[in-house]
C-alpha cells in the first residue's frame, strides 16, 4: 500500500479501529486533484469520490447521468492527490444494478484504472450478491443506506427516510446484512438520529452519517456544500464552514475590473 514512510495511510482497517477507540471518522468528497490535495493535507480520513460529481461537477439535476468512465476520470485525479486519506469511489447508477458480474467488472475498473482503495454502493439485501462478489475479489466495499439518491425516482423526494417503522426495520436488516457480508463501513444518509444511533450501536463496522445525527461513528459532507461554493444548497444537516462563493466571486470581479481598467498586468507582471 503506502511506500511513503512519513505519512501513514488510512486503511479500511484503520477506520474500523477508530470505531473501537471511539475516535470519529471524518470524510469529505473531492472530485479533482486540486481540491483533493487540500482535503488530504487537512487530515481528512476518507475522501469520497461521490457520484454527487454529477450534480456538483457536471450540473445535472440528479446523480443518475454520471458514467463509470467519468467517475474513473474523477477518481484517478483524486488518487494522485491523496497521500494519506483512504479513497472510496461511488459505483455510479447503471454500473452495478444489472447483475453481480457487472458490479464486479465496474468495481475492478475503478480499482485498476483509477487506483482507488475501495468502492461504495447504494442498497441493502437486494445487492447482497454483488457486494459478495466484489468483496471476494479483494475489493473493500462501503455500503450506503437511507436516502439513496440513485433511487430518487422511486421515492420522488429527498425527505428524511425510515421514519416509518417498516422502513426503519428494513434499514436495520440491511445494515446487519452489509456487515455480515463483510463491508468495512456504511453511509447512513438522511435518517432519524435515533435510528442511526441504534444501528451504530448494533454494528461493529463504522457508520458514516450525512443528515443522520451525532451518534454515527463518522460524518461525511459534500466539499462544495461545506465550503459554501454551492450557494443554493442549504439543507438543515449542512454546516457551512466558509463562504467561498463570495470569496471567489469577489476575486473574479476584481480581476475583471483590473483587466477592464488596464491595471492588470502592470510593469512587474510583464516581460
Ligand atoms: N451538492 C450535493 N450535496 C449533497 O449532499 C448531495 C448531492 N449534491 N448529490 C447527491 C446526494 C443528494 N443529496 C441530498 C439531496 C437533497 C437533500 C435535501 O435535504 N434537500 C432539500 C429538500 C428536501 C425535501 O424535499 O424535504 C432540503 O432542504 O433539505 C439532501 C441530500 C445528498 N447528496
Ligand atoms: C453524499 C455522499 C454520501 C455521496 O454518496 C456522494 O457524495 O455521492
Ligand atoms: Mg453518492
PDB file of C-alpha atoms and ligand atoms in Angstrom:
ATOM      1  CA  UNK A   1       0.000   0.000   0.000  1.00  0.00           C
ATOM      2  CA  UNK A   2       1.821   3.128   1.199  1.00  0.00           C
ATOM      3  CA  UNK A   3       5.506   3.422   0.347  1.00  0.00           C
ATOM      4  CA  UNK A   4       5.747   6.854   1.945  1.00  0.00           C
ATOM      5  CA  UNK A   5       7.426   6.479   5.348  1.00  0.00           C
ATOM      6  CA  UNK A   6       6.418   9.879   6.680  1.00  0.00           C
ATOM      7  CA  UNK A   7       2.674   9.717   6.102  1.00  0.00           C
ATOM      8  CA  UNK A   8       0.720   6.781   7.459  1.00  0.00           C
ATOM      9  CA  UNK A   9      -2.040   5.825   5.052  1.00  0.00           C
ATOM     10  CA  UNK A  10      -5.554   5.445   6.398  1.00  0.00           C
ATOM     11  CA  UNK A  11      -6.851   1.978   5.524  1.00  0.00           C
ATOM     12  CA  UNK A  12     -10.193   0.235   5.822  1.00  0.00           C
ATOM     13  CA  UNK A  13      -8.743  -1.437   8.912  1.00  0.00           C
ATOM     14  CA  UNK A  14      -7.749   1.947  10.382  1.00  0.00           C
ATOM     15  CA  UNK A  15     -11.316   3.249  10.276  1.00  0.00           C
ATOM     16  CA  UNK A  16     -12.619   0.074  11.906  1.00  0.00           C
ATOM     17  CA  UNK A  17     -10.033   0.501  14.691  1.00  0.00           C
ATOM     18  CA  UNK A  18     -11.132   4.117  15.056  1.00  0.00           C
ATOM     19  CA  UNK A  19     -14.621   2.920  15.905  1.00  0.00           C
ATOM     20  CA  UNK A  20     -13.228   0.599  18.591  1.00  0.00           C
ATOM     21  CA  UNK A  21     -11.221   3.510  20.039  1.00  0.00           C
ATOM     22  CA  UNK A  22     -14.231   5.809  19.906  1.00  0.00           C
ATOM     23  CA  UNK A  23     -12.423   8.146  17.522  1.00  0.00           C
ATOM     24  CA  UNK A  24     -14.758   9.761  14.992  1.00  0.00           C
ATOM     25  CA  UNK A  25     -14.090   9.317  11.279  1.00  0.00           C
ATOM     26  CA  UNK A  26     -14.021  12.396   9.033  1.00  0.00           C
ATOM     27  CA  UNK A  27     -14.978  12.025   5.399  1.00  0.00           C
ATOM     28  CA  UNK A  28     -15.421  14.620   2.629  1.00  0.00           C
ATOM     29  CA  UNK A  29     -15.959  14.372  -1.085  1.00  0.00           C
ATOM     30  CA  UNK A  30     -13.490  15.540  -3.732  1.00  0.00           C
ATOM     31  CA  UNK A  31     -13.561  15.121  -7.483  1.00  0.00           C
ATOM     32  CA  UNK A  32     -10.350  16.703  -8.718  1.00  0.00           C
ATOM     33  CA  UNK A  33      -6.634  16.888  -7.939  1.00  0.00           C
ATOM     34  CA  UNK A  34      -6.524  20.452  -6.570  1.00  0.00           C
ATOM     35  CA  UNK A  35      -9.317  20.171  -4.021  1.00  0.00           C
ATOM     36  CA  UNK A  36      -8.312  16.623  -3.085  1.00  0.00           C
ATOM     37  CA  UNK A  37      -4.814  17.920  -2.276  1.00  0.00           C
ATOM     38  CA  UNK A  38      -6.291  20.463   0.153  1.00  0.00           C
ATOM     39  CA  UNK A  39      -8.648  17.903   1.689  1.00  0.00           C
ATOM     40  CA  UNK A  40      -5.883  15.311   2.136  1.00  0.00           C
ATOM     41  CA  UNK A  41      -3.440  17.860   3.550  1.00  0.00           C
ATOM     42  CA  UNK A  42      -6.055  18.983   6.111  1.00  0.00           C
ATOM     43  CA  UNK A  43      -6.130  15.471   7.564  1.00  0.00           C
ATOM     44  CA  UNK A  44      -9.466  14.115   6.392  1.00  0.00           C
ATOM     45  CA  UNK A  45      -9.552  10.347   6.957  1.00  0.00           C
ATOM     46  CA  UNK A  46     -11.602   9.294   3.928  1.00  0.00           C
ATOM     47  CA  UNK A  47     -12.016  11.082   0.596  1.00  0.00           C
ATOM     48  CA  UNK A  48     -15.173  10.049  -1.197  1.00  0.00           C
ATOM     49  CA  UNK A  49     -15.257  10.439  -4.948  1.00  0.00           C
ATOM     50  CA  UNK A  50     -19.028  10.680  -4.848  1.00  0.00           C
ATOM     51  CA  UNK A  51     -21.417  10.377  -7.751  1.00  0.00           C
ATOM     52  CA  UNK A  52     -22.547  13.792  -6.432  1.00  0.00           C
ATOM     53  CA  UNK A  53     -19.944  14.848  -9.020  1.00  0.00           C
ATOM     54  CA  UNK A  54     -22.916  14.522 -11.362  1.00  0.00           C
ATOM     55  CA  UNK A  55     -24.538  17.476  -9.532  1.00  0.00           C
ATOM     56  CA  UNK A  56     -21.535  19.452  -8.393  1.00  0.00           C
ATOM     57  CA  UNK A  57     -19.123  18.976 -11.297  1.00  0.00           C
ATOM     58  CA  UNK A  58     -21.447  18.452 -14.247  1.00  0.00           C
ATOM     59  CA  UNK A  59     -24.536  20.436 -13.207  1.00  0.00           C
ATOM     60  CA  UNK A  60     -27.032  17.597 -13.543  1.00  0.00           C
ATOM     61  CA  UNK A  61     -30.248  17.567 -11.524  1.00  0.00           C
ATOM     62  CA  UNK A  62     -29.558  14.066 -10.144  1.00  0.00           C
ATOM     63  CA  UNK A  63     -26.701  11.603  -9.708  1.00  0.00           C
ATOM     64  CA  UNK A  64     -28.107   9.295 -12.390  1.00  0.00           C
ATOM     65  CA  UNK A  65     -26.377  10.618 -15.544  1.00  0.00           C
ATOM     66  CA  UNK A  66     -22.736  10.292 -14.466  1.00  0.00           C
ATOM     67  CA  UNK A  67     -20.966   7.389 -16.182  1.00  0.00           C
ATOM     68  CA  UNK A  68     -18.413   4.884 -14.940  1.00  0.00           C
ATOM     69  CA  UNK A  69     -15.802   6.411 -17.286  1.00  0.00           C
ATOM     70  CA  UNK A  70     -16.452   9.854 -15.815  1.00  0.00           C
ATOM     71  CA  UNK A  71     -16.235   8.507 -12.254  1.00  0.00           C
ATOM     72  CA  UNK A  72     -12.901   6.880 -13.111  1.00  0.00           C
ATOM     73  CA  UNK A  73     -11.570  10.171 -14.513  1.00  0.00           C
ATOM     74  CA  UNK A  74     -12.501  11.993 -11.283  1.00  0.00           C
ATOM     75  CA  UNK A  75     -11.227   9.162  -9.091  1.00  0.00           C
ATOM     76  CA  UNK A  76      -7.836   8.925 -10.828  1.00  0.00           C
ATOM     77  CA  UNK A  77      -7.311  12.662 -10.256  1.00  0.00           C
ATOM     78  CA  UNK A  78      -8.179  12.322  -6.560  1.00  0.00           C
ATOM     79  CA  UNK A  79      -5.959   9.261  -6.071  1.00  0.00           C
ATOM     80  CA  UNK A  80      -2.977  11.226  -7.447  1.00  0.00           C
ATOM     81  CA  UNK A  81      -3.575  13.839  -4.740  1.00  0.00           C
ATOM     82  CA  UNK A  82      -4.323  11.633  -1.739  1.00  0.00           C
ATOM     83  CA  UNK A  83      -1.155  10.850   0.213  1.00  0.00           C
ATOM     84  CA  UNK A  84      -2.831   9.913   3.497  1.00  0.00           C
ATOM     85  CA  UNK A  85      -6.584   9.558   3.050  1.00  0.00           C
ATOM     86  CA  UNK A  86      -8.409   6.393   2.110  1.00  0.00           C
ATOM     87  CA  UNK A  87     -10.024   6.969  -1.301  1.00  0.00           C
ATOM     88  CA  UNK A  88     -13.513   5.493  -1.700  1.00  0.00           C
ATOM     89  CA  UNK A  89     -15.340   5.743  -5.035  1.00  0.00           C
ATOM     90  CA  UNK A  90     -19.086   5.527  -5.683  1.00  0.00           C
ATOM     91  CA  UNK A  91     -20.245   2.896  -8.148  1.00  0.00           C
ATOM     92  CA  UNK A  92     -22.456   5.078 -10.377  1.00  0.00           C
ATOM     93  CA  UNK A  93     -26.035   4.366 -11.412  1.00  0.00           C
ATOM     94  CA  UNK A  94     -26.180   1.691 -14.111  1.00  0.00           C
ATOM     95  CA  UNK A  95     -22.766   0.223 -13.368  1.00  0.00           C
ATOM     96  CA  UNK A  96     -23.881  -2.490 -10.933  1.00  0.00           C
ATOM     97  CA  UNK A  97     -27.664  -2.956 -10.920  1.00  0.00           C
ATOM     98  CA  UNK A  98     -27.702  -5.383 -13.873  1.00  0.00           C
ATOM     99  CA  UNK A  99     -26.061  -8.332 -12.173  1.00  0.00           C
ATOM    100  CA  UNK A 100     -23.186  -9.222  -9.867  1.00  0.00           C
ATOM    101  CA  UNK A 101     -20.759  -9.763 -12.775  1.00  0.00           C
ATOM    102  CA  UNK A 102     -21.424  -6.226 -13.999  1.00  0.00           C
ATOM    103  CA  UNK A 103     -20.955  -4.935 -10.449  1.00  0.00           C
ATOM    104  CA  UNK A 104     -17.639  -6.762 -10.121  1.00  0.00           C
ATOM    105  CA  UNK A 105     -16.396  -5.540 -13.522  1.00  0.00           C
ATOM    106  CA  UNK A 106     -17.248  -1.945 -12.595  1.00  0.00           C
ATOM    107  CA  UNK A 107     -15.507  -2.234  -9.236  1.00  0.00           C
ATOM    108  CA  UNK A 108     -12.435  -3.769 -10.888  1.00  0.00           C
ATOM    109  CA  UNK A 109     -12.266  -0.896 -13.405  1.00  0.00           C
ATOM    110  CA  UNK A 110     -12.378   1.629 -10.533  1.00  0.00           C
ATOM    111  CA  UNK A 111      -9.549  -0.145  -8.710  1.00  0.00           C
ATOM    112  CA  UNK A 112      -7.446  -0.818 -11.809  1.00  0.00           C
ATOM    113  CA  UNK A 113      -7.900   2.376 -13.832  1.00  0.00           C
ATOM    114  CA  UNK A 114      -8.241   4.923 -11.017  1.00  0.00           C
ATOM    115  CA  UNK A 115      -6.132   3.252  -8.326  1.00  0.00           C
ATOM    116  CA  UNK A 116      -8.906   3.636  -5.758  1.00  0.00           C
ATOM    117  CA  UNK A 117      -8.802   1.876  -2.386  1.00  0.00           C
ATOM    118  CA  UNK A 118     -12.463   0.898  -2.028  1.00  0.00           C
ATOM    119  CA  UNK A 119     -15.886   1.279  -3.632  1.00  0.00           C
ATOM    120  CA  UNK A 120     -19.230   2.434  -2.227  1.00  0.00           C
ATOM    121  CA  UNK A 121     -22.529   1.007  -3.395  1.00  0.00           C
ATOM    122  CA  UNK A 122     -26.128   2.036  -2.657  1.00  0.00           C
ATOM    123  CA  UNK A 123     -28.566  -0.553  -1.334  1.00  0.00           C
ATOM    124  CA  UNK A 124     -29.126  -3.383   1.134  1.00  0.00           C
ATOM    125  CA  UNK A 125     -30.140  -7.043   0.899  1.00  0.00           C
ATOM    126  CA  UNK A 126     -31.102  -6.672  -2.779  1.00  0.00           C
ATOM    127  CA  UNK A 127     -27.462  -6.096  -3.765  1.00  0.00           C
ATOM    128  CA  UNK A 128     -26.018  -8.770  -1.450  1.00  0.00           C
ATOM    129  CA  UNK A 129     -24.803 -10.960  -4.313  1.00  0.00           C
ATOM    130  CA  UNK A 130     -22.953  -8.068  -5.955  1.00  0.00           C
ATOM    131  CA  UNK A 131     -21.381  -6.974  -2.677  1.00  0.00           C
ATOM    132  CA  UNK A 132     -20.193 -10.530  -2.017  1.00  0.00           C
ATOM    133  CA  UNK A 133     -18.721 -10.887  -5.483  1.00  0.00           C
ATOM    134  CA  UNK A 134     -16.811  -7.591  -5.216  1.00  0.00           C
ATOM    135  CA  UNK A 135     -15.538  -8.493  -1.736  1.00  0.00           C
ATOM    136  CA  UNK A 136     -14.475 -11.941  -2.950  1.00  0.00           C
ATOM    137  CA  UNK A 137     -12.220 -10.210  -5.493  1.00  0.00           C
ATOM    138  CA  UNK A 138     -10.469  -8.471  -2.595  1.00  0.00           C
ATOM    139  CA  UNK A 139     -12.071  -5.088  -3.140  1.00  0.00           C
ATOM    140  CA  UNK A 140     -13.250  -3.347   0.061  1.00  0.00           C
ATOM    141  CA  UNK A 141     -16.886  -2.245  -0.034  1.00  0.00           C
ATOM    142  CA  UNK A 142     -18.694   0.526   1.836  1.00  0.00           C
ATOM    143  CA  UNK A 143     -22.485   0.359   1.999  1.00  0.00           C
ATOM    144  CA  UNK A 144     -24.932   3.266   1.657  1.00  0.00           C
ATOM    145  CA  UNK A 145     -28.427   3.151   3.225  1.00  0.00           C
ATOM    146  CA  UNK A 146     -31.268   5.552   3.945  1.00  0.00           C
ATOM    147  CA  UNK A 147     -31.589   8.269   1.323  1.00  0.00           C
ATOM    148  CA  UNK A 148     -30.060   6.594  -1.723  1.00  0.00           C
ATOM    149  CA  UNK A 149     -30.023   9.302  -4.432  1.00  0.00           C
ATOM    150  CA  UNK A 150     -29.705   6.820  -7.312  1.00  0.00           C
ATOM    151  CA  UNK A 151     -33.259   5.664  -6.442  1.00  0.00           C
ATOM    152  CA  UNK A 152     -34.689   9.184  -6.296  1.00  0.00           C
ATOM    153  CA  UNK A 153     -37.310   8.489  -8.972  1.00  0.00           C
ATOM    154  CA  UNK A 154     -38.611   5.563  -6.925  1.00  0.00           C
ATOM    155  CA  UNK A 155     -39.199   7.842  -3.911  1.00  0.00           C
ATOM    156  CA  UNK A 156     -39.778  11.193  -5.594  1.00  0.00           C
ATOM    157  CA  UNK A 157     -38.324  13.356  -2.812  1.00  0.00           C
ATOM    158  CA  UNK A 158     -35.155  13.967  -0.808  1.00  0.00           C
ATOM    159  CA  UNK A 159     -37.068  13.912   2.504  1.00  0.00           C
ATOM    160  CA  UNK A 160     -35.897  12.045   5.616  1.00  0.00           C
ATOM    161  CA  UNK A 161     -36.002   8.248   5.172  1.00  0.00           C
ATOM    162  CA  UNK A 162     -37.048   5.438   7.518  1.00  0.00           C
ATOM    163  CA  UNK A 163     -39.385   7.494   9.695  1.00  0.00           C
ATOM    164  CA  UNK A 164     -41.951   4.692   9.473  1.00  0.00           C
ATOM    165  CA  UNK A 165     -41.275   1.531  11.459  1.00  0.00           C
ATOM    166  CA  UNK A 166     -41.404  -0.800   8.437  1.00  0.00           C
ATOM    167  CA  UNK A 167     -38.741   1.181   6.593  1.00  0.00           C
ATOM    168  CA  UNK A 168     -36.672   1.521   9.791  1.00  0.00           C
ATOM    169  CA  UNK A 169     -36.801  -2.257  10.278  1.00  0.00           C
ATOM    170  CA  UNK A 170     -35.702  -2.835   6.666  1.00  0.00           C
ATOM    171  CA  UNK A 171     -32.775  -0.461   7.236  1.00  0.00           C
ATOM    172  CA  UNK A 172     -31.721  -2.323  10.406  1.00  0.00           C
ATOM    173  CA  UNK A 173     -31.779  -5.599   8.477  1.00  0.00           C
ATOM    174  CA  UNK A 174     -29.899  -4.084   5.528  1.00  0.00           C
ATOM    175  CA  UNK A 175     -27.194  -2.699   7.830  1.00  0.00           C
ATOM    176  CA  UNK A 176     -26.779  -6.055   9.593  1.00  0.00           C
ATOM    177  CA  UNK A 177     -26.597  -7.812   6.219  1.00  0.00           C
ATOM    178  CA  UNK A 178     -23.937  -5.449   4.847  1.00  0.00           C
ATOM    179  CA  UNK A 179     -21.804  -6.050   7.940  1.00  0.00           C
ATOM    180  CA  UNK A 180     -22.327  -9.816   7.724  1.00  0.00           C
ATOM    181  CA  UNK A 181     -21.259  -9.780   4.060  1.00  0.00           C
ATOM    182  CA  UNK A 182     -18.030  -8.024   5.031  1.00  0.00           C
ATOM    183  CA  UNK A 183     -18.490  -4.328   4.236  1.00  0.00           C
ATOM    184  CA  UNK A 184     -15.936  -2.205   6.126  1.00  0.00           C
ATOM    185  CA  UNK A 185     -18.364   0.620   6.814  1.00  0.00           C
ATOM    186  CA  UNK A 186     -21.730   2.037   5.866  1.00  0.00           C
ATOM    187  CA  UNK A 187     -23.001   5.513   4.999  1.00  0.00           C
ATOM    188  CA  UNK A 188     -26.334   6.425   6.595  1.00  0.00           C
ATOM    189  CA  UNK A 189     -27.988   9.285   4.714  1.00  0.00           C
ATOM    190  CA  UNK A 190     -30.845  11.462   5.987  1.00  0.00           C
ATOM    191  CA  UNK A 191     -32.451   9.169   8.595  1.00  0.00           C
ATOM    192  CA  UNK A 192     -33.629   9.983  12.144  1.00  0.00           C
ATOM    193  CA  UNK A 193     -30.757  10.402  14.636  1.00  0.00           C
ATOM    194  CA  UNK A 194     -32.321   7.838  16.985  1.00  0.00           C
ATOM    195  CA  UNK A 195     -32.361   5.147  14.288  1.00  0.00           C
ATOM    196  CA  UNK A 196     -28.778   5.983  13.287  1.00  0.00           C
ATOM    197  CA  UNK A 197     -27.786   5.652  16.963  1.00  0.00           C
ATOM    198  CA  UNK A 198     -29.397   2.211  17.217  1.00  0.00           C
ATOM    199  CA  UNK A 199     -27.756   0.987  14.016  1.00  0.00           C
ATOM    200  CA  UNK A 200     -24.388   2.439  15.044  1.00  0.00           C
ATOM    201  CA  UNK A 201     -24.541   0.656  18.411  1.00  0.00           C
ATOM    202  CA  UNK A 202     -25.615  -2.627  16.832  1.00  0.00           C
ATOM    203  CA  UNK A 203     -22.739  -2.743  14.314  1.00  0.00           C
ATOM    204  CA  UNK A 204     -19.018  -3.353  14.787  1.00  0.00           C
ATOM    205  CA  UNK A 205     -18.224  -1.555  11.492  1.00  0.00           C
ATOM    206  CA  UNK A 206     -18.304   2.259  11.444  1.00  0.00           C
ATOM    207  CA  UNK A 207     -21.377   4.208  10.338  1.00  0.00           C
ATOM    208  CA  UNK A 208     -20.689   7.448   8.474  1.00  0.00           C
ATOM    209  CA  UNK A 209     -23.613   9.838   8.623  1.00  0.00           C
ATOM    210  CA  UNK A 210     -24.902  12.656   6.458  1.00  0.00           C
ATOM    211  CA  UNK A 211     -28.040  14.120   7.960  1.00  0.00           C
ATOM    212  CA  UNK A 212     -28.091  11.135  10.322  1.00  0.00           C
ATOM    213  CA  UNK A 213     -27.176  12.845  13.587  1.00  0.00           C
ATOM    214  CA  UNK A 214     -24.418  12.936  16.170  1.00  0.00           C
ATOM    215  CA  UNK A 215     -24.279   9.265  17.111  1.00  0.00           C
ATOM    216  CA  UNK A 216     -22.744   7.984  13.891  1.00  0.00           C
ATOM    217  CA  UNK A 217     -19.098   6.883  14.041  1.00  0.00           C
ATOM    218  CA  UNK A 218     -18.187   9.478  11.438  1.00  0.00           C
ATOM    219  CA  UNK A 219     -19.577  12.225   9.242  1.00  0.00           C
ATOM    220  CA  UNK A 220     -19.478  12.997   5.526  1.00  0.00           C
ATOM    221  CA  UNK A 221     -20.345  16.145   3.582  1.00  0.00           C
ATOM    222  CA  UNK A 222     -20.015  17.265   0.002  1.00  0.00           C
ATOM    223  CA  UNK A 223     -16.980  19.566  -0.079  1.00  0.00           C
ATOM    224  CA  UNK A 224     -18.606  22.254  -2.223  1.00  0.00           C
ATOM    225  CA  UNK A 225     -21.535  22.445   0.219  1.00  0.00           C
ATOM    226  CA  UNK A 226     -19.424  22.818   3.379  1.00  0.00           C
ATOM    227  CA  UNK A 227     -17.106  25.354   1.746  1.00  0.00           C
ATOM    228  CA  UNK A 228     -20.080  27.388   0.563  1.00  0.00           C
ATOM    229  CA  UNK A 229     -19.154  27.177  -3.111  1.00  0.00           C
ATOM    230  CA  UNK A 230     -22.542  25.661  -3.858  1.00  0.00           C
ATOM    231  CA  UNK A 231     -24.669  28.655  -2.986  1.00  0.00           C
ATOM    232  CA  UNK A 232     -28.196  27.325  -3.490  1.00  0.00           C
ATOM    233  CA  UNK A 233     -27.937  24.087  -1.465  1.00  0.00           C
ATOM    234  CA  UNK A 234     -28.560  24.566   2.264  1.00  0.00           C
ATOM    235  CA  UNK A 235     -30.360  21.614   3.843  1.00  0.00           C
ATOM    236  CA  UNK A 236     -30.696  21.512   7.627  1.00  0.00           C
ATOM    237  CA  UNK A 237     -27.948  18.909   8.074  1.00  0.00           C
ATOM    238  CA  UNK A 238     -25.341  21.066   6.353  1.00  0.00           C
ATOM    239  CA  UNK A 239     -22.884  23.163   8.353  1.00  0.00           C
ATOM    240  CA  UNK A 240     -21.182  25.699   6.120  1.00  0.00           C
ATOM    241  CA  UNK A 241     -17.574  26.337   7.191  1.00  0.00           C
ATOM    242  CA  UNK A 242     -16.747  29.036   4.651  1.00  0.00           C
ATOM    243  CA  UNK A 243     -18.413  31.209   2.033  1.00  0.00           C
ATOM    244  CA  UNK A 244     -16.094  30.536  -0.853  1.00  0.00           C
ATOM    245  CA  UNK A 245     -18.692  31.504  -3.422  1.00  0.00           C
ATOM    246  CA  UNK A 246     -18.423  35.084  -2.202  1.00  0.00           C
ATOM    247  CA  UNK A 247     -14.650  34.955  -1.785  1.00  0.00           C
ATOM    248  CA  UNK A 248     -14.183  33.633  -5.326  1.00  0.00           C
ATOM    249  CA  UNK A 249     -16.818  35.900  -6.818  1.00  0.00           C
ATOM    250  CA  UNK A 250     -15.143  38.969  -5.279  1.00  0.00           C
ATOM    251  CA  UNK A 251     -11.719  37.884  -6.549  1.00  0.00           C
ATOM    252  CA  UNK A 252     -13.037  37.299 -10.059  1.00  0.00           C
ATOM    253  CA  UNK A 253     -14.847  40.640 -10.079  1.00  0.00           C
ATOM    254  CA  UNK A 254     -11.593  42.346  -9.078  1.00  0.00           C
ATOM    255  CA  UNK A 255      -9.771  40.592 -11.914  1.00  0.00           C
ATOM    256  CA  UNK A 256     -12.410  41.634 -14.455  1.00  0.00           C
ATOM    257  CA  UNK A 257     -12.247  45.200 -13.171  1.00  0.00           C
ATOM    258  CA  UNK A 258      -8.414  45.245 -13.322  1.00  0.00           C
ATOM    259  CA  UNK A 259      -8.414  43.931 -16.892  1.00  0.00           C
ATOM    260  CA  UNK A 260     -11.030  46.474 -17.972  1.00  0.00           C
ATOM    261  CA  UNK A 261      -9.120  49.351 -16.385  1.00  0.00           C
ATOM    262  CA  UNK A 262      -5.751  48.127 -17.764  1.00  0.00           C
ATOM    263  CA  UNK A 263      -4.457  47.872 -14.183  1.00  0.00           C
ATOM    264  CA  UNK A 264      -3.557  44.219 -14.854  1.00  0.00           C
ATOM    265  CA  UNK A 265      -0.925  43.409 -15.906  1.00  0.00           C
ATOM    266  CA  UNK A 266       1.414  46.106 -14.620  1.00  0.00           C
ATOM    267  CA  UNK A 267       5.144  46.606 -15.320  1.00  0.00           C
ATOM    268  CA  UNK A 268       6.183  43.933 -12.808  1.00  0.00           C
ATOM    269  CA  UNK A 269       3.804  41.401 -14.303  1.00  0.00           C
ATOM    270  CA  UNK A 270       5.170  41.533 -17.823  1.00  0.00           C
ATOM    271  CA  UNK A 271       8.436  40.741 -19.648  1.00  0.00           C
TER     272      UNK A 271
HETATM  273  N1  LIG B   1     -24.217  19.108  -3.576  1.00  0.00           N
HETATM  274  C1  LIG B   1     -24.665  17.934  -3.147  1.00  0.00           C
HETATM  275  N2  LIG B   1     -24.713  17.699  -1.836  1.00  0.00           N
HETATM  276  C2  LIG B   1     -25.167  16.520  -1.358  1.00  0.00           C
HETATM  277  O1  LIG B   1     -25.188  16.338  -0.126  1.00  0.00           O
HETATM  278  C3  LIG B   1     -25.574  15.516  -2.281  1.00  0.00           C
HETATM  279  C4  LIG B   1     -25.504  15.815  -3.656  1.00  0.00           C
HETATM  280  N3  LIG B   1     -25.051  17.017  -4.065  1.00  0.00           N
HETATM  281  N4  LIG B   1     -25.874  14.902  -4.586  1.00  0.00           N
HETATM  282  C5  LIG B   1     -26.142  13.551  -4.197  1.00  0.00           C
HETATM  283  C6  LIG B   1     -26.784  13.492  -2.893  1.00  0.00           C
HETATM  284  C7  LIG B   1     -28.176  14.044  -2.865  1.00  0.00           C
HETATM  285  N5  LIG B   1     -28.265  14.504  -1.506  1.00  0.00           N
HETATM  286  C8  LIG B   1     -29.258  15.267  -0.960  1.00  0.00           C
HETATM  287  C9  LIG B   1     -30.136  15.988  -1.753  1.00  0.00           C
HETATM  288  C10 LIG B   1     -31.092  16.795  -1.196  1.00  0.00           C
HETATM  289  C11 LIG B   1     -31.180  16.855   0.176  1.00  0.00           C
HETATM  290  C12 LIG B   1     -32.191  17.717   0.827  1.00  0.00           C
HETATM  291  O2  LIG B   1     -32.362  17.598   2.003  1.00  0.00           O
HETATM  292  N6  LIG B   1     -32.804  18.657   0.079  1.00  0.00           N
HETATM  293  C13 LIG B   1     -33.751  19.674   0.485  1.00  0.00           C
HETATM  294  C14 LIG B   1     -35.189  19.233   0.270  1.00  0.00           C
HETATM  295  C15 LIG B   1     -35.565  18.021   0.995  1.00  0.00           C
HETATM  296  C16 LIG B   1     -37.033  17.713   0.968  1.00  0.00           C
HETATM  297  O3  LIG B   1     -37.614  17.530  -0.133  1.00  0.00           O
HETATM  298  O4  LIG B   1     -37.606  17.672   2.040  1.00  0.00           O
HETATM  299  C17 LIG B   1     -33.613  20.263   1.873  1.00  0.00           C
HETATM  300  O5  LIG B   1     -33.739  21.488   2.002  1.00  0.00           O
HETATM  301  O6  LIG B   1     -33.425  19.587   2.866  1.00  0.00           O
HETATM  302  C18 LIG B   1     -30.332  16.128   0.962  1.00  0.00           C
HETATM  303  C19 LIG B   1     -29.379  15.348   0.398  1.00  0.00           C
HETATM  304  C20 LIG B   1     -27.025  14.277  -0.818  1.00  0.00           C
HETATM  305  N7  LIG B   1     -26.076  14.281  -1.887  1.00  0.00           N
HETATM  306  C1  LIG B   2     -23.396  12.287  -0.078  1.00  0.00           C
HETATM  307  C2  LIG B   2     -22.385  11.183  -0.190  1.00  0.00           C
HETATM  308  C3  LIG B   2     -22.542  10.165   0.871  1.00  0.00           C
HETATM  309  C4  LIG B   2     -22.407  10.561  -1.563  1.00  0.00           C
HETATM  310  O1  LIG B   2     -22.788   9.445  -1.772  1.00  0.00           O
HETATM  311  C5  LIG B   2     -21.960  11.395  -2.687  1.00  0.00           C
HETATM  312  O2  LIG B   2     -21.351  12.460  -2.462  1.00  0.00           O
HETATM  313  O3  LIG B   2     -22.184  10.972  -3.835  1.00  0.00           O
HETATM  314 MG1  LIG B   3     -23.167   9.074  -3.835  1.00  0.00          MG
END
